[in-house]
Amino acid sequence: MRPFTYERPADVRSAVAAAAGRPDAAYLGGGTNLVDLMRLGVATPRTLVDVTRISSRAIEETGGGLLIGAGVRNGDLAADPLVRRAQPLLARAVLEGASGQIRNMATVAGNLLQRTRCPYFQDVTKPCNKRLPGSGCPARTGDHRNLAILGHSEHCVATHPSDMAVALAALDALVHVEGPGGARTVPMPGLHRLPGDEPDRDTVLAPGELITAVEVPHLPFAARSRYRKVRDRASFAFAVVSVAAALDVAGGVVRDCRIALGGVAHAPWRAEAAEAALRGAAATPEEFARAADAELARSSPLPRNAFKAPLLRNVLVRTLTDLAEPAGFAESEPVETP
């Protein structure tokens, strides 16, 4: 691990000032991902700005939804009665990520900003455009079984690992940010980038910008929602594919829906084509399958992850079918205590 300086600012403005103009500075929250990457030599910040004591841990109900502080621990988020009641999709997604111990350390902001678990990114002996731009992407012809089938480029096929981010993308969350230029909000989807020809840039955040809160708007049909994750083992594993969905059905017809996909792209993937196909359609497995096909028409699987496309189709159809049944939501998958 390379030597670094450590700063503990007194407030958000001081933290932003400490990181401003220093592209080699990093904010430290729970540290569950950053510290690992520093030990591997993947992340080499010269300055750590500790925001643990100044990041809000409040969860508040606003007129339009929930405001969640950036410093809220993932375990606390999933267990909060307000979140469980108002946004059960978010609570479920958080519980599907990591282990109880990690959830009790990891923060909301850190969860959103965690880096890919692509094996080439984490191995400093291998080339990787995300870690060292221009060095190449050996995953395209190598080990890409659990990498992207949507939105990737010739420069990068990595996936975003967060479960929480998938739910927030489905729920149209707004990320509150403070930076050298002042405060702003960034919509989700929109915080995370597709790789394009700059795979080293995971998000649209500028250097020195600090996430201060996440706002989750009220969704009238939030109770009719589900997060379903397929992974290689029962716990502490990243998604092979995942689906965050909410469905509004009346008279057997889909009035509205929210769908986001995980484990399949460089960013949480909002399934806009599937949503458009579903609105006004019959709430039947056949229509759900057509919607899934409309979304997957944009996919470009690689040779060793082509199985993800039919797997994702099946998971999406099953999830929507369950939600369309009058008794097929909420009580069938209760939110657990972390």
Short mmCIF file of C-alpha atoms in Angstrom, two decimals:
data_model
loop_
_atom_site.label_atom_id
_atom_site.label_comp_id
_atom_site.label_asym_id
_atom_site.label_seq_id
_atom_site.Cartn_x
_atom_site.Cartn_y
_atom_site.Cartn_z
CA MET A 1 0.00 0.00 0.00
CA ARG A 2 1.39 3.37 -1.04
CA PRO A 3 1.84 6.00 1.71
CA PHE A 4 -0.93 8.59 1.89
CA THR A 5 -1.94 11.59 3.97
CA TYR A 6 -5.09 11.50 6.08
CA GLU A 7 -7.47 14.39 6.68
CA ARG A 8 -10.57 14.55 8.86
CA PRO A 9 -12.48 17.74 7.97
CA ALA A 10 -15.06 19.31 10.28
CA ASP A 11 -17.86 19.71 7.74
CA VAL A 12 -18.88 19.01 4.15
CA ARG A 13 -17.54 22.30 2.80
CA SER A 14 -14.13 21.63 4.37
CA ALA A 15 -14.12 18.11 2.93
CA VAL A 16 -14.81 19.39 -0.56
CA ALA A 17 -12.08 22.01 -0.17
CA ALA A 18 -9.63 19.32 0.96
CA ALA A 19 -10.29 17.23 -2.16
CA ALA A 20 -10.72 20.07 -4.68
CA GLY A 21 -8.00 20.25 -7.30
CA ARG A 22 -6.48 16.98 -6.14
CA PRO A 23 -7.41 14.19 -8.55
CA ASP A 24 -5.39 11.77 -6.42
CA ALA A 25 -7.60 12.39 -3.34
CA ALA A 26 -10.34 9.99 -2.28
CA TYR A 27 -13.22 10.26 0.18
CA LEU A 28 -13.31 7.59 2.90
CA GLY A 29 -16.64 6.43 4.30
CA GLY A 30 -17.10 2.83 5.34
CA GLY A 31 -13.99 1.83 3.39
CA THR A 32 -15.33 -1.64 2.53
CA ASN A 33 -14.32 -1.33 -1.12
CA LEU A 34 -11.71 1.45 -1.15
CA VAL A 35 -9.44 -0.11 1.47
CA ASP A 36 -9.51 -3.46 -0.34
CA LEU A 37 -8.50 -1.75 -3.59
CA MET A 38 -5.70 0.09 -1.82
CA ARG A 39 -4.35 -3.17 -0.44
CA LEU A 40 -4.42 -4.66 -3.95
CA GLY A 41 -2.61 -1.64 -5.38
CA VAL A 42 -5.56 -0.86 -7.66
CA ALA A 43 -6.44 2.38 -5.85
CA THR A 44 -3.47 4.58 -4.94
CA PRO A 45 -4.81 7.83 -3.47
CA ARG A 46 -2.24 10.21 -2.05
CA THR A 47 -4.82 11.79 0.25
CA LEU A 48 -7.73 10.22 2.12
CA VAL A 49 -10.44 12.62 3.21
CA ASP A 50 -12.40 10.94 6.00
CA VAL A 51 -16.07 11.97 5.79
CA THR A 52 -17.36 9.39 8.27
CA ARG A 53 -18.19 11.87 11.04
CA ILE A 54 -19.69 14.54 8.78
CA SER A 55 -21.87 12.41 6.49
CA SER A 56 -25.53 12.46 7.46
CA ARG A 57 -26.96 9.22 8.85
CA ALA A 58 -30.52 10.51 8.84
CA ILE A 59 -33.47 8.95 7.02
CA GLU A 60 -36.26 11.49 6.71
CA GLU A 61 -39.68 11.54 5.13
CA THR A 62 -40.20 14.56 2.89
CA GLY A 63 -43.29 15.77 1.11
CA GLY A 64 -42.28 13.84 -1.99
CA GLY A 65 -40.55 10.74 -0.63
CA LEU A 66 -37.51 9.82 1.44
CA LEU A 67 -34.22 11.65 1.96
CA ILE A 68 -31.41 9.27 2.93
CA GLY A 69 -28.11 10.59 4.24
CA ALA A 70 -24.95 9.54 2.44
CA GLY A 71 -23.49 8.11 5.65
CA VAL A 72 -26.40 5.79 6.44
CA ARG A 73 -25.06 2.27 6.88
CA ASN A 74 -26.54 -0.29 4.53
CA GLY A 75 -27.69 -2.44 7.43
CA ASP A 76 -29.50 0.50 9.02
CA LEU A 77 -31.11 1.38 5.69
CA ALA A 78 -32.53 -2.10 5.19
CA ALA A 79 -33.81 -2.29 8.77
CA ASP A 80 -35.38 1.17 8.94
CA PRO A 81 -39.18 0.89 9.39
CA LEU A 82 -39.81 3.92 7.19
CA VAL A 83 -37.80 2.44 4.31
CA ARG A 84 -39.39 -0.99 4.72
CA ARG A 85 -42.85 0.53 4.58
CA ALA A 86 -42.38 3.20 1.90
CA GLN A 87 -39.74 1.58 -0.33
CA PRO A 88 -39.70 -2.21 0.22
CA LEU A 89 -37.90 -2.68 -3.11
CA LEU A 90 -34.93 -0.71 -1.80
CA ALA A 91 -34.84 -2.57 1.51
CA ARG A 92 -34.92 -5.92 -0.25
CA ALA A 93 -32.14 -4.98 -2.68
CA VAL A 94 -29.87 -3.83 0.15
CA LEU A 95 -30.38 -7.11 2.00
CA GLU A 96 -29.37 -9.04 -1.12
CA GLY A 97 -25.94 -7.40 -1.16
CA ALA A 98 -22.78 -8.47 0.69
CA SER A 99 -22.85 -9.95 4.21
CA GLY A 100 -24.34 -8.63 7.43
CA GLN A 101 -20.92 -7.51 8.66
CA ILE A 102 -20.18 -5.56 5.48
CA ARG A 103 -23.68 -4.02 5.40
CA ASN A 104 -23.06 -2.75 8.92
CA MET A 105 -19.97 -0.86 7.71
CA ALA A 106 -20.79 0.12 4.13
CA THR A 107 -22.49 3.47 3.50
CA VAL A 108 -25.12 4.52 0.99
CA ALA A 109 -22.69 6.76 -0.92
CA GLY A 110 -19.96 4.14 -0.89
CA ASN A 111 -22.35 1.49 -2.17
CA LEU A 112 -23.20 3.67 -5.16
CA LEU A 113 -19.53 4.39 -5.89
CA GLN A 114 -18.07 0.90 -5.47
CA ARG A 115 -15.88 -0.31 -8.31
CA THR A 116 -16.35 -3.30 -10.58
CA ARG A 117 -15.29 -6.76 -9.45
CA CYS A 118 -13.95 -7.66 -12.91
CA PRO A 119 -10.94 -9.93 -12.21
CA TYR A 120 -8.72 -8.04 -14.65
CA PHE A 121 -9.45 -4.71 -12.96
CA GLN A 122 -8.48 -6.13 -9.58
CA ASP A 123 -5.25 -7.76 -10.80
CA VAL A 124 -2.53 -5.14 -11.26
CA THR A 125 -0.41 -7.62 -13.22
CA LYS A 126 -3.00 -7.63 -16.03
CA PRO A 127 -3.87 -4.90 -18.54
CA CYS A 128 -7.17 -3.12 -17.94
CA ASN A 129 -8.53 0.00 -19.62
CA LYS A 130 -10.49 0.92 -16.51
CA ARG A 131 -7.39 0.83 -14.31
CA LEU A 132 -4.84 1.90 -16.95
CA PRO A 133 -6.50 3.55 -19.96
CA GLY A 134 -5.15 2.34 -23.28
CA SER A 135 -3.72 -0.92 -21.94
CA GLY A 136 -6.50 -3.10 -23.38
CA CYS A 137 -9.43 -5.21 -22.21
CA PRO A 138 -8.36 -8.86 -21.97
CA ALA A 139 -11.79 -9.78 -20.58
CA ARG A 140 -13.27 -9.59 -24.08
CA THR A 141 -11.42 -12.73 -25.10
CA GLY A 142 -10.73 -14.07 -21.61
CA ASP A 143 -12.81 -14.57 -18.49
CA HIS A 144 -16.04 -12.68 -19.14
CA ARG A 145 -18.63 -15.18 -17.87
CA ASN A 146 -20.09 -12.72 -15.37
CA LEU A 147 -19.52 -9.51 -17.31
CA ALA A 148 -21.72 -7.25 -19.43
CA ILE A 149 -24.17 -8.12 -22.19
CA LEU A 150 -25.70 -4.62 -22.45
CA GLY A 151 -24.09 -1.25 -23.10
CA HIS A 152 -20.47 -2.43 -23.19
CA SER A 153 -17.80 -1.24 -25.60
CA GLU A 154 -14.64 -2.56 -27.18
CA HIS A 155 -12.77 -0.87 -24.33
CA CYS A 156 -14.59 -2.44 -21.37
CA VAL A 157 -17.13 -5.16 -20.57
CA ALA A 158 -17.18 -4.71 -16.79
CA THR A 159 -20.40 -4.71 -14.77
CA HIS A 160 -21.47 -2.54 -11.86
CA PRO A 161 -21.71 -4.67 -8.70
CA SER A 162 -24.25 -2.79 -6.57
CA ASP A 163 -27.68 -4.23 -5.78
CA MET A 164 -28.87 -1.05 -4.09
CA ALA A 165 -28.05 1.02 -7.18
CA VAL A 166 -30.30 -1.17 -9.32
CA ALA A 167 -33.26 -0.51 -7.03
CA LEU A 168 -32.50 3.23 -6.94
CA ALA A 169 -32.33 3.33 -10.74
CA ALA A 170 -35.78 1.73 -10.91
CA LEU A 171 -37.13 4.20 -8.35
CA ASP A 172 -35.91 7.35 -10.17
CA ALA A 173 -33.71 8.38 -7.24
CA LEU A 174 -31.91 11.71 -7.13
CA VAL A 175 -28.35 11.89 -5.83
CA HIS A 176 -27.47 15.09 -3.97
CA VAL A 177 -23.90 16.20 -4.53
CA GLU A 178 -21.71 18.97 -3.12
CA GLY A 179 -18.64 20.04 -5.04
CA PRO A 180 -16.24 22.90 -5.69
CA GLY A 181 -18.87 24.45 -7.95
CA GLY A 182 -21.66 24.17 -5.40
CA ALA A 183 -24.56 21.78 -4.89
CA ARG A 184 -26.42 19.87 -7.59
CA THR A 185 -28.58 16.78 -8.02
CA VAL A 186 -27.88 13.89 -10.37
CA PRO A 187 -30.72 11.59 -11.47
CA MET A 188 -30.61 7.84 -11.45
CA PRO A 189 -30.17 6.45 -13.97
CA GLY A 190 -27.61 9.06 -14.93
CA LEU A 191 -25.07 8.91 -12.12
CA HIS A 192 -23.21 5.94 -13.61
CA ARG A 193 -21.71 5.97 -17.09
CA LEU A 194 -21.49 3.37 -19.79
CA PRO A 195 -17.84 2.72 -20.65
CA GLY A 196 -17.66 4.13 -24.18
CA ASP A 197 -14.07 5.12 -24.85
CA GLU A 198 -13.50 6.30 -21.23
CA PRO A 199 -14.00 3.18 -19.13
CA ASP A 200 -11.90 4.62 -16.32
CA ARG A 201 -14.76 7.02 -15.52
CA ASP A 202 -17.45 5.14 -13.60
CA THR A 203 -19.71 8.12 -12.89
CA VAL A 204 -20.47 11.65 -14.03
CA LEU A 205 -19.13 13.11 -10.78
CA ALA A 206 -16.40 15.71 -11.19
CA PRO A 207 -13.19 15.55 -9.13
CA GLY A 208 -13.88 16.65 -5.58
CA GLU A 209 -17.65 16.16 -5.72
CA LEU A 210 -19.09 14.47 -2.65
CA ILE A 211 -22.41 12.65 -2.39
CA THR A 212 -24.36 14.06 0.57
CA ALA A 213 -27.75 12.35 0.28
CA VAL A 214 -30.03 10.25 -1.90
CA GLU A 215 -33.64 11.26 -2.47
CA VAL A 216 -36.15 8.55 -3.35
CA PRO A 217 -39.44 9.90 -4.71
CA HIS A 218 -42.72 8.44 -3.54
CA LEU A 219 -44.01 5.69 -5.85
CA PRO A 220 -47.76 5.05 -5.55
CA PHE A 221 -47.37 1.35 -6.37
CA ALA A 222 -44.19 0.77 -4.34
CA ALA A 223 -45.83 -2.06 -2.39
CA ARG A 224 -46.14 -4.05 -5.61
CA SER A 225 -42.42 -4.40 -6.14
CA ARG A 226 -39.69 -6.98 -5.93
CA TYR A 227 -35.94 -7.41 -6.22
CA ARG A 228 -34.86 -10.78 -7.53
CA LYS A 229 -31.21 -11.77 -7.78
CA VAL A 230 -29.56 -14.81 -9.36
CA ARG A 231 -26.05 -15.58 -8.12
CA ASP A 232 -23.60 -18.43 -8.03
CA ARG A 233 -24.03 -19.12 -4.32
CA ALA A 234 -26.62 -18.37 -1.70
CA SER A 235 -24.88 -15.49 0.08
CA PHE A 236 -22.18 -12.84 -0.31
CA ALA A 237 -22.03 -13.15 -4.09
CA PHE A 238 -22.49 -10.56 -6.80
CA ALA A 239 -25.38 -10.86 -9.22
CA VAL A 240 -25.15 -12.94 -12.35
CA VAL A 241 -28.38 -11.14 -13.25
CA SER A 242 -30.86 -9.22 -11.12
CA VAL A 243 -34.20 -7.49 -11.62
CA ALA A 244 -35.74 -4.61 -9.69
CA ALA A 245 -39.37 -4.19 -10.70
CA ALA A 246 -42.53 -2.41 -9.61
CA LEU A 247 -45.84 -2.95 -11.36
CA ASP A 248 -49.15 -1.09 -11.39
CA VAL A 249 -51.95 -3.28 -12.71
CA ALA A 250 -55.65 -2.46 -12.97
CA GLY A 251 -58.26 -4.55 -14.73
CA GLY A 252 -55.62 -6.92 -16.02
CA VAL A 253 -53.75 -4.10 -17.80
CA VAL A 254 -50.35 -2.60 -16.92
CA ARG A 255 -50.91 1.07 -16.13
CA ASP A 256 -47.32 1.79 -15.19
CA CYS A 257 -44.09 0.01 -14.31
CA ARG A 258 -40.48 0.49 -13.24
CA ILE A 259 -37.78 -2.00 -14.24
CA ALA A 260 -34.01 -1.92 -13.77
CA LEU A 261 -31.50 -4.69 -14.36
CA GLY A 262 -28.27 -5.59 -12.57
CA GLY A 263 -25.26 -7.76 -13.30
CA VAL A 264 -25.53 -7.12 -17.04
CA ALA A 265 -24.05 -3.68 -17.71
CA HIS A 266 -21.41 -1.14 -16.69
CA ALA A 267 -24.19 0.78 -14.92
CA PRO A 268 -27.52 -0.15 -13.36
CA TRP A 269 -29.58 -0.68 -16.50
CA ARG A 270 -33.01 0.96 -16.70
CA ALA A 271 -35.12 -1.24 -18.96
CA GLU A 272 -36.79 1.56 -20.88
CA ALA A 273 -37.72 -0.56 -23.91
CA ALA A 274 -39.39 -3.15 -21.69
CA GLU A 275 -41.26 -0.46 -19.75
CA ALA A 276 -42.53 1.16 -22.95
CA ALA A 277 -43.70 -2.20 -24.27
CA LEU A 278 -45.59 -2.96 -21.06
CA ARG A 279 -47.52 0.26 -20.49
CA GLY A 280 -51.06 -0.37 -21.70
CA ALA A 281 -50.40 -4.05 -22.38
CA ALA A 282 -52.16 -7.00 -20.82
CA ALA A 283 -50.52 -8.20 -17.60
CA THR A 284 -49.80 -11.68 -18.92
CA PRO A 285 -46.67 -13.83 -19.17
CA GLU A 286 -46.83 -13.54 -22.95
CA GLU A 287 -46.70 -9.75 -22.84
CA PHE A 288 -43.98 -9.84 -20.21
CA ALA A 289 -41.93 -12.08 -22.51
CA ARG A 290 -42.42 -9.65 -25.40
CA ALA A 291 -41.25 -6.80 -23.21
CA ALA A 292 -38.17 -8.76 -22.14
CA ASP A 293 -37.39 -9.52 -25.78
CA ALA A 294 -37.70 -5.82 -26.64
CA GLU A 295 -35.08 -5.01 -24.02
CA LEU A 296 -32.76 -7.86 -24.93
CA ALA A 297 -32.80 -6.84 -28.59
CA ARG A 298 -30.19 -4.30 -27.49
CA SER A 299 -27.90 -6.91 -25.93
CA SER A 300 -24.54 -8.03 -27.32
CA PRO A 301 -23.43 -11.09 -25.36
CA LEU A 302 -19.91 -12.39 -25.61
CA PRO A 303 -19.21 -16.09 -26.26
CA ARG A 304 -18.99 -17.18 -22.63
CA ASN A 305 -21.77 -15.05 -21.17
CA ALA A 306 -24.47 -15.58 -23.81
CA PHE A 307 -26.39 -17.63 -21.23
CA LYS A 308 -27.19 -14.39 -19.42
CA ALA A 309 -29.71 -13.28 -22.05
CA PRO A 310 -32.17 -16.20 -21.67
CA LEU A 311 -31.53 -16.25 -17.92
CA LEU A 312 -32.40 -12.56 -17.63
CA ARG A 313 -35.48 -13.05 -19.81
CA ASN A 314 -36.74 -15.85 -17.57
CA VAL A 315 -36.07 -13.93 -14.36
CA LEU A 316 -37.80 -10.82 -15.65
CA VAL A 317 -40.87 -12.72 -16.88
CA ARG A 318 -41.11 -14.65 -13.61
CA THR A 319 -40.78 -11.50 -11.50
CA LEU A 320 -43.43 -9.58 -13.45
CA THR A 321 -45.76 -12.58 -13.45
CA ASP A 322 -45.49 -12.84 -9.68
CA LEU A 323 -46.18 -9.12 -9.28
CA ALA A 324 -49.22 -9.28 -11.57
CA GLU A 325 -50.96 -11.82 -9.34
CA PRO A 326 -53.23 -10.18 -6.73
CA ALA A 327 -51.51 -11.98 -3.84
CA GLY A 328 -48.14 -12.29 -5.52
CA PHE A 329 -46.34 -9.36 -3.95
CA ALA A 330 -45.32 -7.87 -0.60
CA GLU A 331 -46.45 -10.62 1.74
CA SER A 332 -44.93 -13.43 -0.34
CA GLU A 333 -41.38 -12.14 0.19
CA PRO A 334 -41.20 -10.35 3.55
CA VAL A 335 -38.27 -8.05 4.18
CA GLU A 336 -35.92 -9.68 6.65
CA THR A 337 -34.12 -8.10 9.55
CA PRO A 338 -30.39 -7.73 8.69
#
